[in-house]
PDB file of C-alpha atoms and ligand atoms in Angstrom:
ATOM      1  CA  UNK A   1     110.360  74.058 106.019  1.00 49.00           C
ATOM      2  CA  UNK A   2     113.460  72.472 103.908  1.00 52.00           C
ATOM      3  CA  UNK A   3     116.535  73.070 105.489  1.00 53.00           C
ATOM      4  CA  UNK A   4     118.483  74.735 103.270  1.00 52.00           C
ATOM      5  CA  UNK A   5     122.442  73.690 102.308  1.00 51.00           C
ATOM      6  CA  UNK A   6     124.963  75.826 103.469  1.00 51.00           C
ATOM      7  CA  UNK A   7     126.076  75.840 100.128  1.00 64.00           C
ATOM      8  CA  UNK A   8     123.446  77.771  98.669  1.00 77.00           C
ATOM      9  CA  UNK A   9     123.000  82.090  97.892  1.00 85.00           C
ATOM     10  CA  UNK A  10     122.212  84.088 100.508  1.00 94.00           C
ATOM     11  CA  UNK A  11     118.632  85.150  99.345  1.00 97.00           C
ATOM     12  CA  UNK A  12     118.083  88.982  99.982  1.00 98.00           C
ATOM     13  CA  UNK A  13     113.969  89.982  99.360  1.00 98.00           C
ATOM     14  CA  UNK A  14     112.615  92.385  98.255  1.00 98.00           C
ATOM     15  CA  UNK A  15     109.894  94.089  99.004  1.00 98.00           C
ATOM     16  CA  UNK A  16     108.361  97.298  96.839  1.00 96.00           C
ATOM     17  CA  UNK A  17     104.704  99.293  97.884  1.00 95.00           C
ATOM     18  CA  UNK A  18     103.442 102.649  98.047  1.00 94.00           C
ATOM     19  CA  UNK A  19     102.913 101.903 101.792  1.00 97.00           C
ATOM     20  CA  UNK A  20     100.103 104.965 102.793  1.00 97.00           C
ATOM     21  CA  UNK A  21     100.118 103.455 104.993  1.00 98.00           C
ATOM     22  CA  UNK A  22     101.937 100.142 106.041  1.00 98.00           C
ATOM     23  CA  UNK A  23     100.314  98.043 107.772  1.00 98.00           C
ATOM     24  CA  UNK A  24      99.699  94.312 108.942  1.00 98.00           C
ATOM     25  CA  UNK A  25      99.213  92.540 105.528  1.00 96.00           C
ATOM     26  CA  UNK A  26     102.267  94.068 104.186  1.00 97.00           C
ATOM     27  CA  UNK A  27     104.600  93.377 107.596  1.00 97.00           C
ATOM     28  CA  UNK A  28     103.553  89.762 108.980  1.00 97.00           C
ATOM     29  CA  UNK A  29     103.118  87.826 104.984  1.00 97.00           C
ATOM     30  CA  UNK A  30     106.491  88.846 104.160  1.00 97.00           C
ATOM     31  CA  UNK A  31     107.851  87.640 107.434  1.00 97.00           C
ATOM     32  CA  UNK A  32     106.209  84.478 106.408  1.00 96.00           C
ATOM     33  CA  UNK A  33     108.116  84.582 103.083  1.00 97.00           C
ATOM     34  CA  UNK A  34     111.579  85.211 105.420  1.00 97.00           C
ATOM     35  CA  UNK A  35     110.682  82.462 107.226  1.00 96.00           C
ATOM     36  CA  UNK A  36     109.522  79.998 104.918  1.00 96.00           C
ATOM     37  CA  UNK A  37     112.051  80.417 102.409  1.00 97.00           C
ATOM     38  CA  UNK A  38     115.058  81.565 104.913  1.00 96.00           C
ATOM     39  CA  UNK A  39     115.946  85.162 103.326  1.00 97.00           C
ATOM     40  CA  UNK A  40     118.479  86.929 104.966  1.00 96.00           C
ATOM     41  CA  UNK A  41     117.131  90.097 105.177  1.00 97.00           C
ATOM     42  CA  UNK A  42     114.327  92.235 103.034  1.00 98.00           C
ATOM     43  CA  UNK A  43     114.641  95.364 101.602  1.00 98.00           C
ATOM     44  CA  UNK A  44     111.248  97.192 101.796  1.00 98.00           C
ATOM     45  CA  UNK A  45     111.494  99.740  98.895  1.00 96.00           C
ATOM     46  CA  UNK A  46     109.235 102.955  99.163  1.00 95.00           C
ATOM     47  CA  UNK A  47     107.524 103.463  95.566  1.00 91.00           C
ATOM     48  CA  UNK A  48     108.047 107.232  95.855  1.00 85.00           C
ATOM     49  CA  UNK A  49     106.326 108.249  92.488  1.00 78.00           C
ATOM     50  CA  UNK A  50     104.176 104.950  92.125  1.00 76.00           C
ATOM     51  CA  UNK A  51     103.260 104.960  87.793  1.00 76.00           C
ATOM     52  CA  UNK A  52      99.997 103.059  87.661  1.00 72.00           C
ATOM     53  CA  UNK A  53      97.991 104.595  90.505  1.00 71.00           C
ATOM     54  CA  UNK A  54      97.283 108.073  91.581  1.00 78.00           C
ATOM     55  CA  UNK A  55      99.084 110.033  93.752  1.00 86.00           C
ATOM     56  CA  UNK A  56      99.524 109.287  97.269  1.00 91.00           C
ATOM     57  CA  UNK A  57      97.725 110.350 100.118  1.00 93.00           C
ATOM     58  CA  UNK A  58     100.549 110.981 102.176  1.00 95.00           C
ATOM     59  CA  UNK A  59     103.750 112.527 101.476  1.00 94.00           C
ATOM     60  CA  UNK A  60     107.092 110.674 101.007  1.00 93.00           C
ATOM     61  CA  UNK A  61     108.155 111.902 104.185  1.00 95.00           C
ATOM     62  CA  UNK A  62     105.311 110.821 106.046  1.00 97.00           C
ATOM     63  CA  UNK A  63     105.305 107.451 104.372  1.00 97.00           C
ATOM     64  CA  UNK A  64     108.984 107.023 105.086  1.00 97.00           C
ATOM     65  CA  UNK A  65     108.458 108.115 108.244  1.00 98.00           C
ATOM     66  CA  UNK A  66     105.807 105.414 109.267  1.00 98.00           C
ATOM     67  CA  UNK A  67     107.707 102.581 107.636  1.00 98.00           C
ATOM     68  CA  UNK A  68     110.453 103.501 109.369  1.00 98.00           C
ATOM     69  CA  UNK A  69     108.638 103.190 112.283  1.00 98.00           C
ATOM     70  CA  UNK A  70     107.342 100.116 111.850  1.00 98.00           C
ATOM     71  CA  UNK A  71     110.090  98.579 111.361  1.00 97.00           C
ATOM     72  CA  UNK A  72     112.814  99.836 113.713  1.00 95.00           C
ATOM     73  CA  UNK A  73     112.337  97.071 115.364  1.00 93.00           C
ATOM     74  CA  UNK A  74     112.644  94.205 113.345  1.00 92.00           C
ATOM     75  CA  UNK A  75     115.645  92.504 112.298  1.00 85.00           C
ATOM     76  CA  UNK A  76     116.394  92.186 108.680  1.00 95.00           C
ATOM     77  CA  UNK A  77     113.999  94.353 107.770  1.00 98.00           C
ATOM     78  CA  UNK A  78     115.499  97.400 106.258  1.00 97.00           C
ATOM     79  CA  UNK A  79     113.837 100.348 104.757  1.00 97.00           C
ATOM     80  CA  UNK A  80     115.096 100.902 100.996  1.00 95.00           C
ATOM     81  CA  UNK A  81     115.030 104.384  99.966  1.00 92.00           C
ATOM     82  CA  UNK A  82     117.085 104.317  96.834  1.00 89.00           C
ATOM     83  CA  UNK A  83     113.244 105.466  94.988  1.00 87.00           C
ATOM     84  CA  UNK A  84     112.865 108.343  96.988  1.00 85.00           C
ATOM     85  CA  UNK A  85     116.363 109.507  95.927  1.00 80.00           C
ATOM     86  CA  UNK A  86     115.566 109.100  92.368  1.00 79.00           C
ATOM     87  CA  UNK A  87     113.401 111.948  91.904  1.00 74.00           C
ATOM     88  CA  UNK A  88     111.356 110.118  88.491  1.00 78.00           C
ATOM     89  CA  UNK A  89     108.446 107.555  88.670  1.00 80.00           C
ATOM     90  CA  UNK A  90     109.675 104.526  90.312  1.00 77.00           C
ATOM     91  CA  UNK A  91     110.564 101.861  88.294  1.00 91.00           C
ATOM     92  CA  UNK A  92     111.301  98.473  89.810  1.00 94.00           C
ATOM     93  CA  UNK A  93     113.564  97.624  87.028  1.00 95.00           C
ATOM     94  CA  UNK A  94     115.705  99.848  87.524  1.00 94.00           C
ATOM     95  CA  UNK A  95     115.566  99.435  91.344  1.00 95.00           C
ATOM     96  CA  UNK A  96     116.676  95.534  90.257  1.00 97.00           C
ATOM     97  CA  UNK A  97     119.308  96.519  88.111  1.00 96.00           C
ATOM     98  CA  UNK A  98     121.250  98.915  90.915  1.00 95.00           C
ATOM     99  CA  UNK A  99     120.386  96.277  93.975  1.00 96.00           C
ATOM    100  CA  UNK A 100     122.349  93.384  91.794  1.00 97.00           C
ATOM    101  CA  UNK A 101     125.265  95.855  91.453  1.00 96.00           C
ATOM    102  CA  UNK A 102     125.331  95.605  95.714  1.00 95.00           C
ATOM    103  CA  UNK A 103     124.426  92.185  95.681  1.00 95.00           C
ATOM    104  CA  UNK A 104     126.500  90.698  92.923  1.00 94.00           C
ATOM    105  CA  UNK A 105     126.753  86.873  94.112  1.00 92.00           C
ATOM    106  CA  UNK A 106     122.846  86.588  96.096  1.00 95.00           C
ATOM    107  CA  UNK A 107     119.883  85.639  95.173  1.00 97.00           C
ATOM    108  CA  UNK A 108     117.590  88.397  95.022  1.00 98.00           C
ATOM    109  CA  UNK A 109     113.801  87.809  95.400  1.00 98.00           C
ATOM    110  CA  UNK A 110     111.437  90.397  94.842  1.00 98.00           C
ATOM    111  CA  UNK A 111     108.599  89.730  96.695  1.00 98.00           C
ATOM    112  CA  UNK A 112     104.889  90.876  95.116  1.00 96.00           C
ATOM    113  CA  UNK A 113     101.011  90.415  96.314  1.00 93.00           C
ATOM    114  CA  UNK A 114      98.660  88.577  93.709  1.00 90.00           C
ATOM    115  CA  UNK A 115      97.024  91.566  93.049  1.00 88.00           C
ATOM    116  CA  UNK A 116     100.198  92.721  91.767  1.00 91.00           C
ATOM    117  CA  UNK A 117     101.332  89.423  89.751  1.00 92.00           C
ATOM    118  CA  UNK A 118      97.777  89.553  87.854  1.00 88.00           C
ATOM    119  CA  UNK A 119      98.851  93.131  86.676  1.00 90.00           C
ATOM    120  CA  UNK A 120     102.694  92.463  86.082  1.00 92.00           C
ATOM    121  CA  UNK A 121     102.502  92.897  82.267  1.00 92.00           C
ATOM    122  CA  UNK A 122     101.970  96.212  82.808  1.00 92.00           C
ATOM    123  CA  UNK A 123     105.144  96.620  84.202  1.00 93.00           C
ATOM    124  CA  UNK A 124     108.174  99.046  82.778  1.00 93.00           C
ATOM    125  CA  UNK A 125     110.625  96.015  81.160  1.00 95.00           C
ATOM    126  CA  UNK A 126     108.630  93.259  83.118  1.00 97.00           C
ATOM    127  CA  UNK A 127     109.965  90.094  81.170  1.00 97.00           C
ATOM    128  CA  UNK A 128     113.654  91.927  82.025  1.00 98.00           C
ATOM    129  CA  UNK A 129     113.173  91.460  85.834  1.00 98.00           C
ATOM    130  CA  UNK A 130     113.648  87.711  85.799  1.00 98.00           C
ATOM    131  CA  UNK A 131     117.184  89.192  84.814  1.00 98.00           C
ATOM    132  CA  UNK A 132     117.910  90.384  88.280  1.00 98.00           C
ATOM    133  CA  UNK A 133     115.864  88.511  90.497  1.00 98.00           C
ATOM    134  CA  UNK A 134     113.573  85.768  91.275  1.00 98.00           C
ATOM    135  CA  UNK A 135     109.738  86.875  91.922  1.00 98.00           C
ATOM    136  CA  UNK A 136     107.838  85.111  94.298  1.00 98.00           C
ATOM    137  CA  UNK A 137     104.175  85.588  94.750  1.00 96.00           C
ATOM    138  CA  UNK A 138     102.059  86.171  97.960  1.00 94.00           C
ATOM    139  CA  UNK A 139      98.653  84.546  97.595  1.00 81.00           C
ATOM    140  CA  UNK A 140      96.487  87.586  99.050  1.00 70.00           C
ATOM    141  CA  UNK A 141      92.845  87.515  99.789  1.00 66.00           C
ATOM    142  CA  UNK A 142      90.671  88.387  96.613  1.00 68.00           C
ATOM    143  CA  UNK A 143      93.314  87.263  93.900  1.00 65.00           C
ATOM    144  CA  UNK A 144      93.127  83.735  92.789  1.00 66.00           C
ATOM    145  CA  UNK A 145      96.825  83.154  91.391  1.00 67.00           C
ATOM    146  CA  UNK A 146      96.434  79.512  90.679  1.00 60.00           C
ATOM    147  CA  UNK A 147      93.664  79.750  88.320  1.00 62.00           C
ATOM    148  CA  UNK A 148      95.462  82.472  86.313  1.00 68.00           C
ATOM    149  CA  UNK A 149      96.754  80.881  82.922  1.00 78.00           C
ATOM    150  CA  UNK A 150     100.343  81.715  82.922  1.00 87.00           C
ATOM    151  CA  UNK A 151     101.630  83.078  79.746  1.00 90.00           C
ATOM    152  CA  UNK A 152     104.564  80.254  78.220  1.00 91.00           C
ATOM    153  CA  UNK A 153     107.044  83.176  79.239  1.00 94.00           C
ATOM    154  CA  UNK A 154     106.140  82.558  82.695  1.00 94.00           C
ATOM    155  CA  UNK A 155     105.377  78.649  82.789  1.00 92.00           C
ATOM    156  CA  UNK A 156     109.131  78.356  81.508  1.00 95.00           C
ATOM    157  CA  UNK A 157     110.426  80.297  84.882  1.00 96.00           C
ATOM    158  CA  UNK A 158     107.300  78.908  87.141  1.00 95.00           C
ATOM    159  CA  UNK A 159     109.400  76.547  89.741  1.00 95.00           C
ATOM    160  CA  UNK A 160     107.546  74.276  92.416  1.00 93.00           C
ATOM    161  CA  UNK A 161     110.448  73.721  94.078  1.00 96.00           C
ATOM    162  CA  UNK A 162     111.818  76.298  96.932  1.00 96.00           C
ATOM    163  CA  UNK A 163     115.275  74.771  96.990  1.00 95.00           C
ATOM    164  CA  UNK A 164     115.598  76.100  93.891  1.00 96.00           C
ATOM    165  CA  UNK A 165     115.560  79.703  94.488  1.00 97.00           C
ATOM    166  CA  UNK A 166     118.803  79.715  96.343  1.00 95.00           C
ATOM    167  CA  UNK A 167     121.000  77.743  93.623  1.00 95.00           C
ATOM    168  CA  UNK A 168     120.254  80.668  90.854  1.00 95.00           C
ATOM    169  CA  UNK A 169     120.668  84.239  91.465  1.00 96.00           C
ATOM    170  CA  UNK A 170     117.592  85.049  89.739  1.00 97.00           C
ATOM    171  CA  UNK A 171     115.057  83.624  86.916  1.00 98.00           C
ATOM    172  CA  UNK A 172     112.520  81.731  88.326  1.00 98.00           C
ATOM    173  CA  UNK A 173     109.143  82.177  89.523  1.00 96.00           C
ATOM    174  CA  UNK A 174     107.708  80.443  92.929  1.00 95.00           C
ATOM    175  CA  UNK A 175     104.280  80.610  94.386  1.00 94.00           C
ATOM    176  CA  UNK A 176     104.283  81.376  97.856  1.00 94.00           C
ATOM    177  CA  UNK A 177     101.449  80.540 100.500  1.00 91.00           C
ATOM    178  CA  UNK A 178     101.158  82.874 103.081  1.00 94.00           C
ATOM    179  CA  UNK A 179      98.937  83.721 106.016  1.00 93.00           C
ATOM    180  CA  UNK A 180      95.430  85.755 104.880  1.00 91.00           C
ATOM    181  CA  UNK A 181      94.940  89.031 105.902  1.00 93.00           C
ATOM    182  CA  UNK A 182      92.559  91.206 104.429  1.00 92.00           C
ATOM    183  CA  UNK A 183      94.156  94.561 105.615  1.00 95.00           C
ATOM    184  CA  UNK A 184      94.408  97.183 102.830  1.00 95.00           C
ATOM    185  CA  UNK A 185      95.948 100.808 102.941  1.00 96.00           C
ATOM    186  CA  UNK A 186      92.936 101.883 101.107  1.00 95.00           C
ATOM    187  CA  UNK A 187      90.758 100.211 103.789  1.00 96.00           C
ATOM    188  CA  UNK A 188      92.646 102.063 106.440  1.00 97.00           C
ATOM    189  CA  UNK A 189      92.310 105.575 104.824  1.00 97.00           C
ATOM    190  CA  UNK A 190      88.781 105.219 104.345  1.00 96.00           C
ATOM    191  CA  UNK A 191      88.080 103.994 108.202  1.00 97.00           C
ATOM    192  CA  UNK A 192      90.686 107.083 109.011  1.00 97.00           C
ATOM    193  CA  UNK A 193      88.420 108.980 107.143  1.00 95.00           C
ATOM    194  CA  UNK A 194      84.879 107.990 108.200  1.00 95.00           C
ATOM    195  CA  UNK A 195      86.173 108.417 112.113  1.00 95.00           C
ATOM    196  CA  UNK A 196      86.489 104.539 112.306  1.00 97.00           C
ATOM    197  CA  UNK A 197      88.695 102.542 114.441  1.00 98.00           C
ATOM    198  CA  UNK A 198      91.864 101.228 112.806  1.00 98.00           C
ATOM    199  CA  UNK A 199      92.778  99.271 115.870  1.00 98.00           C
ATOM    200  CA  UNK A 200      94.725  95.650 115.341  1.00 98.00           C
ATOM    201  CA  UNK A 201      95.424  96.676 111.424  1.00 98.00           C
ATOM    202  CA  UNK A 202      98.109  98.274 111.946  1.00 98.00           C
ATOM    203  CA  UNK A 203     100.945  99.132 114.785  1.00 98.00           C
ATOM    204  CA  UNK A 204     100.036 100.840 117.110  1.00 98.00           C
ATOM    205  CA  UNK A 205     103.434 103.618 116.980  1.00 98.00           C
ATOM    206  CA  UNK A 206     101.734 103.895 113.414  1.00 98.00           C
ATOM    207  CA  UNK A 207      98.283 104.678 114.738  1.00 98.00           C
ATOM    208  CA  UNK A 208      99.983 107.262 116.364  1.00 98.00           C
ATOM    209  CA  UNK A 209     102.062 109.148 114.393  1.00 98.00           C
ATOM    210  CA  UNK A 210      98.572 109.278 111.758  1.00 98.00           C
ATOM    211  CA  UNK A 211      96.739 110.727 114.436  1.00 97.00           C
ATOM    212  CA  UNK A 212      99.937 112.942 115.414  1.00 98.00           C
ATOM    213  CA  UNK A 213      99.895 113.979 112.061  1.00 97.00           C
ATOM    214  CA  UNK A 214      96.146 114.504 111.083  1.00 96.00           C
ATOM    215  CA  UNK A 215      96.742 111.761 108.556  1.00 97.00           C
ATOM    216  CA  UNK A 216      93.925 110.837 106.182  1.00 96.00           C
ATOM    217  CA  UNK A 217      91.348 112.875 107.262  1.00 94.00           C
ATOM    218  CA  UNK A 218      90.337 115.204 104.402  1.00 81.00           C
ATOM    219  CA  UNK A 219      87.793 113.637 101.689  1.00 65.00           C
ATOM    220  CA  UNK A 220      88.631 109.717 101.237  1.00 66.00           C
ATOM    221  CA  UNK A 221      90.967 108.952  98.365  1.00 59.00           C
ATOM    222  CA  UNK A 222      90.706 105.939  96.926  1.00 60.00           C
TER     223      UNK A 222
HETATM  224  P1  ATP B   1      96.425 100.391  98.532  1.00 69.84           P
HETATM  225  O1  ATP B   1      95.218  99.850  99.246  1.00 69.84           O
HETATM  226  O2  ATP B   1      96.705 101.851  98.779  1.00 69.84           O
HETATM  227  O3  ATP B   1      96.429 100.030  97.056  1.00 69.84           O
HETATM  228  P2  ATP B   1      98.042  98.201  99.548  1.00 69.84           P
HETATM  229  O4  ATP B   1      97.546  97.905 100.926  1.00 69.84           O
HETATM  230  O5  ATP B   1      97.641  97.261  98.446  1.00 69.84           O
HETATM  231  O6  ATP B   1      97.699  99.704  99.170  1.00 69.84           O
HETATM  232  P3  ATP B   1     100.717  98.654  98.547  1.00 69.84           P
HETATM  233  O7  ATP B   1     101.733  99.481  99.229  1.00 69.84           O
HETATM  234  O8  ATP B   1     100.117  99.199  97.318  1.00 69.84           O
HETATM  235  O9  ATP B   1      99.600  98.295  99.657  1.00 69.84           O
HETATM  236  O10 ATP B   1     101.219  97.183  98.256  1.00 69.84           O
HETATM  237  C1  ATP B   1     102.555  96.800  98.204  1.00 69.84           C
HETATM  238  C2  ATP B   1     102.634  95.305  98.000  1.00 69.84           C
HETATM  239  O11 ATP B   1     102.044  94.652  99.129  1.00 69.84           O
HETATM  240  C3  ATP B   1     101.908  94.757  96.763  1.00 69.84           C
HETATM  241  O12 ATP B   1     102.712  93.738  96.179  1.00 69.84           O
HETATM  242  C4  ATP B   1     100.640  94.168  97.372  1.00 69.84           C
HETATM  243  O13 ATP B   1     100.140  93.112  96.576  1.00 69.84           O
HETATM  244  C5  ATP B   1     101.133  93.662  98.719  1.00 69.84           C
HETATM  245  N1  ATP B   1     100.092  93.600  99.762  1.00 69.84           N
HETATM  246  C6  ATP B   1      99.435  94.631 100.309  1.00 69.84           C
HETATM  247  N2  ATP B   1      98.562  94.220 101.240  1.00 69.84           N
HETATM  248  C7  ATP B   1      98.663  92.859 101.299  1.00 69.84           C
HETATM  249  C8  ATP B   1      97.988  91.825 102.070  1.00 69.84           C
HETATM  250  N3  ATP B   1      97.029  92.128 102.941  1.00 69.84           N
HETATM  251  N4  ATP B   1      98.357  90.537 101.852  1.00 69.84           N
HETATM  252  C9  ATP B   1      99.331  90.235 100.930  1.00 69.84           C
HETATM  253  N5  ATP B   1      99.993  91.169 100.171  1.00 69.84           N
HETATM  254  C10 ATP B   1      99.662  92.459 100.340  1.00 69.84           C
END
């Protein structure tokens, strides 16, 4: 890992997802992305009315409840619940927009899957995110971001170097390899659902409270 100059912005991620539930894939690749690119903390922001997928399984509460949870115990890792607040579809934009009014001087990084990069276009304001933060992209089992041709709007913001991402606020775009887990939430509903085992996917204080809760039994929603 480069050793950052003591110079350079704090880098605050972050980190948005629906999260029914959160599990491994979502917890240890972003602590990968901490790591590797030494952020100061990430701000895991609960997509209470997500706007291009159906409705949750789970409520908002429960949801909130279980990323809580799972993260009580980790440092840096703070729950964001300035979506839930909201009360309208949850737009990242606008999650950007109010996070740079905290964080006037960092670097903010918001931190997406490749699943989600392929589908970024279809984004409320995409092109204005680079406005208010930095993206970088998780390589995630199943999406195969190198080979996707990047528009000229992204090749102009597409950095190689990491150093870069703490001299800027926001603007570029960095491609981040992480370790490979092929843990979904959909995955883990379904197993929930067909009386399967959801052992070592998740934590186990998670495993709990779904069980607690009768969590994801009814008919398997995709
Ligand atoms: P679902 O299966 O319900 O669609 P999900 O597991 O993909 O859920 P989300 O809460 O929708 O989880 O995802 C939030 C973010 O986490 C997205 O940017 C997504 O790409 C990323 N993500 C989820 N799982 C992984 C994983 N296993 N590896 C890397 N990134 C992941």
């Amino acid at each position: 890992m480069d050793k950052l100059e003591p110079k350079n912005k704090a880098m605050i991620g972050v980190y948005g997802g629906t999260f029914d539930p959160v599990h491994f894939g979502h917890l240890r690749t972003i602590l990968d992305v901490k790591e590797r690119l030494g952020l100061k903390q990430i701000r895991l922001v609960l997509c209470a009315q997500p706007v291009h997928r159906g409705r949750p399984s789970a409520t908002v509460q429960h949801r909130f409840a279980m990323l809580q949870q799972a993260t009580e115990n980790i440092p840096d890792f703070i729950v964001d619940t300035q979506e839930m607040v909201r009360d309208k579809p949850s737009y990242m934009i606008e999650t950007l927009k109010s996070l740079r009014q905290q964080f006037v001087q960092q670097s903010l990084i918001l931190i997406i899957g490749g699943d989600a990069f392929e589908k970024i276009n279809t984004w409320f304001q995409w092109q204005q995110l680079f406005d208010y933060a930095h993206i970088v992209v998780m390589q995630r089992p199943g999406s195969n971001i190198e080979n996707v041709n990047l528009t000229l709007f992204l090749q102009e913001k597409l950095t190689k170097n990491a150093a870069d991402l703490a001299q800027k606020e926001q603007g570029y775009l960095y491609f981040q390899n992480v370790i490979q887990l092929d843990i979904s939430a959909t995955q883990i509903r379904q197993k929930v659902a067909q009386h399967e085992s959801i052992d070592f996917l998740l934590p186990n204080n998670i495993i709990k409270y779904i069980r607690d809760n009768d969590l994801y039994l009814g008919d398997f929603n995709a």
